[in-house]
XYZ file of C-alpha atoms in Angstrom:
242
model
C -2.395 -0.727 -60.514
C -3.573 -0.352 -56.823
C -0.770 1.536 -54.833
C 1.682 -0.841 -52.843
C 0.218 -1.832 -49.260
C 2.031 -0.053 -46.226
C 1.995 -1.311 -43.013
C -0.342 -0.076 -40.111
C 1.314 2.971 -38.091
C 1.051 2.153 -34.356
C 1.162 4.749 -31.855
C 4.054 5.250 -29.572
C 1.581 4.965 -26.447
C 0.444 1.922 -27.310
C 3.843 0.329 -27.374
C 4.493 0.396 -23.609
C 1.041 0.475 -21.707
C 1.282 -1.204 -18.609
C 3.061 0.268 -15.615
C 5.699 -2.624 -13.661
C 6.214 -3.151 -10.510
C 9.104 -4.137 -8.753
C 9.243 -5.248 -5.178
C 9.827 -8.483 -3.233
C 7.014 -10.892 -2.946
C 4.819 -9.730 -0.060
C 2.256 -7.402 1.108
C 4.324 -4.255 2.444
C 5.330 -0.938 1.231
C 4.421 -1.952 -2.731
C 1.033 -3.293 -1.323
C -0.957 0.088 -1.720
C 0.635 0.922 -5.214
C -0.680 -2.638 -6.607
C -4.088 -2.102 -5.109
C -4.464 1.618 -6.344
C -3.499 0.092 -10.013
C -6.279 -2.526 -9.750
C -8.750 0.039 -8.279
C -7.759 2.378 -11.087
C -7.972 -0.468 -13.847
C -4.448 0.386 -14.538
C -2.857 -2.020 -16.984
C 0.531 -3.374 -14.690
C 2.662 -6.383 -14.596
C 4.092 -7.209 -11.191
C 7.678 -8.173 -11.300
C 8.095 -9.628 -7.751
C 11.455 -11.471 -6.265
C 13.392 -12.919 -2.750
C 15.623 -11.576 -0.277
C 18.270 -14.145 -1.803
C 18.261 -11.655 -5.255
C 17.982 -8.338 -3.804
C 21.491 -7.968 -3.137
C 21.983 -7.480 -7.516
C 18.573 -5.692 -7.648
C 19.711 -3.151 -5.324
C 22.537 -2.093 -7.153
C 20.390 -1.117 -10.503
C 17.710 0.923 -8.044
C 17.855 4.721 -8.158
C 18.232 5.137 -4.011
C 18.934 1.262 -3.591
C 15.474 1.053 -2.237
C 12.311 -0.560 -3.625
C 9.171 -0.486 -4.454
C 10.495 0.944 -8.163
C 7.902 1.392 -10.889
C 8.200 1.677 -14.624
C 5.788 3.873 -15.744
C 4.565 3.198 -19.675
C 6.822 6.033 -20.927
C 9.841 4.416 -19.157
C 10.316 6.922 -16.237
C 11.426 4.940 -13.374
C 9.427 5.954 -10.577
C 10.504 5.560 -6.627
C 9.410 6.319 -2.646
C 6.166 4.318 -1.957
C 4.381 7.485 -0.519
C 5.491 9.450 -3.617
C 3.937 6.832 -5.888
C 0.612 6.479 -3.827
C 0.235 10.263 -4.478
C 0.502 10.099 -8.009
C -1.583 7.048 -8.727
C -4.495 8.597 -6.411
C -4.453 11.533 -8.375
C -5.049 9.157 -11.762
C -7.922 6.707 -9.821
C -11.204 8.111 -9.557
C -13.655 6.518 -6.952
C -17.122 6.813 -6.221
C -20.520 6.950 -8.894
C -18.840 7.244 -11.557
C -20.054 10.919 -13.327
C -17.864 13.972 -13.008
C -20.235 15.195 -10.272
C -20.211 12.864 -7.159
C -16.658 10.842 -8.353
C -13.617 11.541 -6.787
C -10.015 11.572 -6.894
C -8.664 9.319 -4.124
C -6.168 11.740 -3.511
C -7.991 14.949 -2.330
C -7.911 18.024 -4.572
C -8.733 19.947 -1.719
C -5.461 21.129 -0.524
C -6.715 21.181 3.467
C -7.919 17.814 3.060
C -5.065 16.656 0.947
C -3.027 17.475 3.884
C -5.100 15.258 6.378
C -4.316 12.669 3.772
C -0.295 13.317 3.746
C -0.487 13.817 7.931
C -2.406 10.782 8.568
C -0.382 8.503 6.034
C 2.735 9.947 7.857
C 1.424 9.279 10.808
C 0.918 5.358 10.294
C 4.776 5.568 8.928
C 5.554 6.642 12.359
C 4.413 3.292 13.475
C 6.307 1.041 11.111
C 8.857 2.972 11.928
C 8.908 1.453 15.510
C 9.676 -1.718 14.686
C 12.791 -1.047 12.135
C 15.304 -1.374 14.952
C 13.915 -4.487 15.704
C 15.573 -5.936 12.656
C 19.005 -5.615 14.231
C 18.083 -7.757 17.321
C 19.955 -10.841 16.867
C 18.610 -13.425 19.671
C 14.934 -14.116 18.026
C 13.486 -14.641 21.306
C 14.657 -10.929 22.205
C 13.392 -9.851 18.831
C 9.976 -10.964 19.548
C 10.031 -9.782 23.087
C 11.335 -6.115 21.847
C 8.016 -6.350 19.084
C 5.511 -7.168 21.309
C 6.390 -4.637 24.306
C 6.259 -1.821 21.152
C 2.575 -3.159 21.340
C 1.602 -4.149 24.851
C -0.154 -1.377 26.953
C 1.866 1.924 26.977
C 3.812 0.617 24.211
C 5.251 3.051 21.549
C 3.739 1.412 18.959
C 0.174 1.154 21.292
C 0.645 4.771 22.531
C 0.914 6.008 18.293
C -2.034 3.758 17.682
C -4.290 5.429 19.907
C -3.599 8.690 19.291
C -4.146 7.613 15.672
C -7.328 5.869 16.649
C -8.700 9.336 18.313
C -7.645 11.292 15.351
C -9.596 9.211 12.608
C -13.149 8.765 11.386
C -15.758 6.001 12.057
C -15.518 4.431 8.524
C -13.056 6.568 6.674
C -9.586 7.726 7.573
C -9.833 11.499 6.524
C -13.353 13.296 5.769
C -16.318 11.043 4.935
C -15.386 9.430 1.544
C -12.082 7.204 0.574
C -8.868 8.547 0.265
C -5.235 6.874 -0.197
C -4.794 7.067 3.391
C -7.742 4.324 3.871
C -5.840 1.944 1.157
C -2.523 3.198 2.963
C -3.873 1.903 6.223
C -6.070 -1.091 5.293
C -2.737 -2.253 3.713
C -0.068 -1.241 6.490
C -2.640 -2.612 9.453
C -2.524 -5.964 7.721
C 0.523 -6.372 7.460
C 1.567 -5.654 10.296
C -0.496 -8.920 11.726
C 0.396 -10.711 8.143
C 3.289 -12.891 10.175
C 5.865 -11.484 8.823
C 7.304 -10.007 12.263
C 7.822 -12.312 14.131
C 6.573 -11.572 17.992
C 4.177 -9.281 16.921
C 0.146 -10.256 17.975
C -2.065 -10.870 15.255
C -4.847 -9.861 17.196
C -3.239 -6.342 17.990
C -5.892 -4.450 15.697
C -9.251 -5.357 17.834
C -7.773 -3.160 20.564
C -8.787 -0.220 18.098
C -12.231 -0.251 17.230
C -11.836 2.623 14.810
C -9.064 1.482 12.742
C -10.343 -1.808 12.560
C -13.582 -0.702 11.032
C -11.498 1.292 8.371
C -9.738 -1.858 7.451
C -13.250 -3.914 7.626
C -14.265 -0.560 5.412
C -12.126 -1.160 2.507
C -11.985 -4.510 2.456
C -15.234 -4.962 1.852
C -14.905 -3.211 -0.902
C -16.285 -5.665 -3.908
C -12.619 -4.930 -5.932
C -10.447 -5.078 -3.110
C -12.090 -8.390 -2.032
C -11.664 -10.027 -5.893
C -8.706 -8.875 -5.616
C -7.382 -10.271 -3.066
C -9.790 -13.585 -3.452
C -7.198 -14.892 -6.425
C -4.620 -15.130 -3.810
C -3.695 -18.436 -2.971
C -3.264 -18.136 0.610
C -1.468 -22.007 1.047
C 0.831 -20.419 -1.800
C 1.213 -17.113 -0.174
C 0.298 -17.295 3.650
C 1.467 -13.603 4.264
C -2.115 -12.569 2.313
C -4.099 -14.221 4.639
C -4.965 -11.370 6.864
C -6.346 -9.657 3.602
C -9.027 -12.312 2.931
C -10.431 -12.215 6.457
């Protein structure tokens, strides 16, 4: 008599293979993780919700903070920057042979730091308009935002020291980097419409940065990418299908 049939053993990896994440339904601080997984080919479900449910959320969050992501093995993973590092260490760009392809985040340690500077850099500027937030009277909210960007602005006066501290095409050295997906996705944001006050036009006054953004998203990935978007569904995505 043949011997009894056994069922197949699966492999623990392959029970959990997609990475989740968690963040509220618009193009900000989660915005470089979910491009860097679709770069990578990383298998990922986004789990995306409102400001109405974030009040719950934010209780089962590690630092009561989002973006959060589950990685396949379970380990909840947290701080935006933090997770940008560690996916461009897993994405490789460029021709793809182990000679000319490349990490997107730098192994070289002196570049690597360019990377981390510039990224921190651009944080600087977002970090401008949290204050806003507090302004009650919307028309002095919008007034606050756009003197952070009108000439001598703090927000203007970061930009162009940004602007003189970048490349032509790529934020750091002469090939990508996570800083060019950092800033391609913070730039657009920024003129997305989701502050309120702030011009949408603000980026033309810096040639530089605006290339970088042209840069990557011309990218043929970045621009399927961000093609499926329905932009009637989810207006904030506009400024990434330019």
């Amino acid at each position: 008599r043949p011997p009894p049939l056994t069922p197949p053993v699966v492999p623990t990896c392959a029970v959990a293979m997609a990475y989740t994440v968690k963040y509220f339904g618009l193009p900000a601080l989660a915005e470089p993780i979910r491009l860097l997984l679709h770069l990578g080919k990383i298998e990922h479900v986004d789990e995306t919700f409102g400001f109405k449910e974030w009040a719950d959320i934010k209780k089962t969050t590690k630092w009561g903070q989002v973006p959060v992501v589950i990685a396949p093995d379970g380990m909840e993973m947290t701080q935006s920057k933090a997770i940008t590092r560690f996916l461009g260490k897993q994405v490789t760009w460029g021709r793809q042979n182990l000679f000319f392809s490349k990490k997107l985040y730098p192994r070289d340690a002196r570049l690597a730091f360019q990377v981390d500077e510039m990224i921190d850099a651009m944080e600087d500027v977002r970090m401008k308009l949290v204050p806003t937030f507090a302004i009650k009277d919307p028309a002095e909210k919008e007034a606050a935002r756009k003197a952070l960007f009108a000439d001598g602005g703090d927000c203007d006066v970061l930009l162009r020291k940004i602007e003189s501290f970048v490349g032509e095409k790529f934020v750091c050295g002469d090939t990508l980097t996570i800083a060019d997906i950092w800033y391609y996705c913070v730039l657009n944001f920024l003129r997305c419409g989701f502050f309120d006050g702030l011009p949408k036009d603000y980026l033309g006054r810096y040639p530089k940065l605006q290339s970088i953004v042209s840069n990557v998203g011309s990218i043929p990935e970045v621009k399927a990418y961000y093609a499926k978007k329905d932009v009637k569904q989810e207006p904030m995505y506009a400024a990434f299908v330019e």
